[in-house]
């Protein structure tokens, strides 16, 4: 039986405006779980997180999320995550969780991620301390994702990030900002674990589908890209796990 | 880079940094007495805030708002 994964990021919820709860009201009928790919709030305040929490109150399926750069802007990322956890969501940062969907184990590992760029135009750990800090943030985030993925024993293995793990889903964004939209190290972590799919947000003007360098299907679920309150990824578990089997036999 | 381009960059930064909008993906183009803003915002209220933030900064120029509001269409489906 297929697993239906609803996913959306970059909803940038403020304290007033569109009621997402209404837009998500039909979600339970179409999906087995909901992934939130970060930038859930406009500026990362507790008040904004409470609005997201109210919208989640009507969602009955399990919810798993990561924070985005907007959610940490005010310096209260942990508090934002706590409000969402209170509302029933499992918020991941360098951690994973497994959800049972009618006997199929769906493993989700999550990090916010960071920029840093892609082969041919990536940043190096060299020079000014500011540059080194930038590169360190990307590398440690990718290492945290790799660690979280390695811990999971699942039939369907999903990597959830805010920043992009590949260039394919950035098509449409100015190339000059690709290094601020994601980094190849996240893709390396996804490929190294033999994940079945990767989900991210952040690239509002990017494209819906792409793949990591290792060929893992990658979906940019930023709401402006979807032009919808969420997308549904229908995953056939029989087609999953192949990359992990290969890694074992190698 | 012309002075119009510098102003465009300053206005893009203002839209990212002003908490009323906080959008990094908006494009502002200044051409003589016209200021054109494009990109996608989260909701109609945010669209009003874009105009509000820019209006204070564009002086006597005409503001042309081409921003889109993020869609609420039917969920697209993908097979994996
Ligand atoms: Fe965003
Ligand atoms: Fe973002």
mmCIF file of N, CA, C and O in Angstrom, chain A residues 170-181 205-206, chain B residues 24-25 27:
data_model
loop_
_atom_site.group_PDB
_atom_site.id
_atom_site.type_symbol
_atom_site.label_atom_id
_atom_site.label_comp_id
_atom_site.label_asym_id
_atom_site.label_seq_id
_atom_site.Cartn_x
_atom_site.Cartn_y
_atom_site.Cartn_z
ATOM 1 N N UNK A 170 16.360 24.238 -7.572
ATOM 2 C CA UNK A 170 16.602 25.684 -7.491
ATOM 3 C C UNK A 170 16.396 26.369 -8.837
ATOM 4 O O UNK A 170 16.451 27.598 -8.926
ATOM 5 N N UNK A 171 16.147 25.576 -9.873
ATOM 6 C CA UNK A 171 15.962 26.157 -11.208
ATOM 7 C C UNK A 171 14.828 27.182 -11.149
ATOM 8 O O UNK A 171 13.734 26.859 -10.696
ATOM 9 N N UNK A 172 15.124 28.395 -11.582
ATOM 10 C CA UNK A 172 14.160 29.488 -11.474
ATOM 11 C C UNK A 172 14.689 30.566 -10.538
ATOM 12 O O UNK A 172 14.340 31.737 -10.657
ATOM 13 N N UNK A 173 15.565 30.170 -9.622
ATOM 14 C CA UNK A 173 16.201 31.128 -8.711
ATOM 15 C C UNK A 173 17.439 31.716 -9.408
ATOM 16 O O UNK A 173 18.103 31.006 -10.167
ATOM 17 N N UNK A 174 17.790 32.983 -9.128
ATOM 18 C CA UNK A 174 19.020 33.521 -9.713
ATOM 19 C C UNK A 174 20.220 32.682 -9.268
ATOM 20 O O UNK A 174 20.340 32.361 -8.087
ATOM 21 N N UNK A 175 21.074 32.296 -10.222
ATOM 22 C CA UNK A 175 22.218 31.442 -9.867
ATOM 23 C C UNK A 175 23.108 32.088 -8.807
ATOM 24 O O UNK A 175 23.740 31.396 -8.013
ATOM 25 N N UNK A 176 23.151 33.408 -8.825
ATOM 26 C CA UNK A 176 23.991 34.135 -7.878
ATOM 27 C C UNK A 176 23.641 33.882 -6.420
ATOM 28 O O UNK A 176 24.467 34.109 -5.537
ATOM 29 N N UNK A 177 22.432 33.410 -6.137
ATOM 30 C CA UNK A 177 22.067 33.173 -4.732
ATOM 31 C C UNK A 177 21.983 31.688 -4.384
ATOM 32 O O UNK A 177 21.620 31.333 -3.265
ATOM 33 N N UNK A 178 22.353 30.816 -5.311
ATOM 34 C CA UNK A 178 22.277 29.376 -5.012
ATOM 35 C C UNK A 178 23.037 29.004 -3.737
ATOM 36 O O UNK A 178 22.591 28.151 -2.969
ATOM 37 N N UNK A 179 24.187 29.660 -3.520
ATOM 38 C CA UNK A 179 24.996 29.334 -2.337
ATOM 39 C C UNK A 179 24.291 29.723 -1.033
ATOM 40 O O UNK A 179 24.692 29.276 0.043
ATOM 41 N N UNK A 180 23.249 30.551 -1.132
ATOM 42 C CA UNK A 180 22.483 30.917 0.068
ATOM 43 C C UNK A 180 21.215 30.078 0.192
ATOM 44 O O UNK A 180 20.461 30.223 1.146
ATOM 45 N N UNK A 181 20.977 29.233 -0.784
ATOM 46 C CA UNK A 181 19.735 28.449 -0.787
ATOM 47 C C UNK A 181 19.949 27.003 -0.370
ATOM 48 O O UNK A 181 18.992 26.286 -0.068
ATOM 49 N N UNK A 205 11.361 30.636 -5.451
ATOM 50 C CA UNK A 205 11.218 30.802 -6.902
ATOM 51 C C UNK A 205 11.802 29.605 -7.652
ATOM 52 O O UNK A 205 12.033 29.670 -8.847
ATOM 53 N N UNK A 206 12.070 28.522 -6.909
ATOM 54 C CA UNK A 206 12.681 27.334 -7.522
ATOM 55 C C UNK A 206 11.665 26.449 -8.222
ATOM 56 O O UNK A 206 10.564 26.886 -8.572
ATOM 57 N N UNK B 24 12.493 37.570 1.498
ATOM 58 C CA UNK B 24 13.788 37.740 0.852
ATOM 59 C C UNK B 24 13.747 37.557 -0.658
ATOM 60 O O UNK B 24 14.689 37.900 -1.343
ATOM 61 N N UNK B 25 12.663 37.016 -1.154
ATOM 62 C CA UNK B 25 12.642 36.662 -2.578
ATOM 63 C C UNK B 25 12.004 37.709 -3.484
ATOM 64 O O UNK B 25 11.715 37.427 -4.635
ATOM 65 N N UNK B 27 11.706 41.065 -5.854
ATOM 66 C CA UNK B 27 12.598 41.781 -6.762
ATOM 67 C C UNK B 27 12.077 43.205 -6.948
ATOM 68 O O UNK B 27 10.904 43.405 -7.262
#
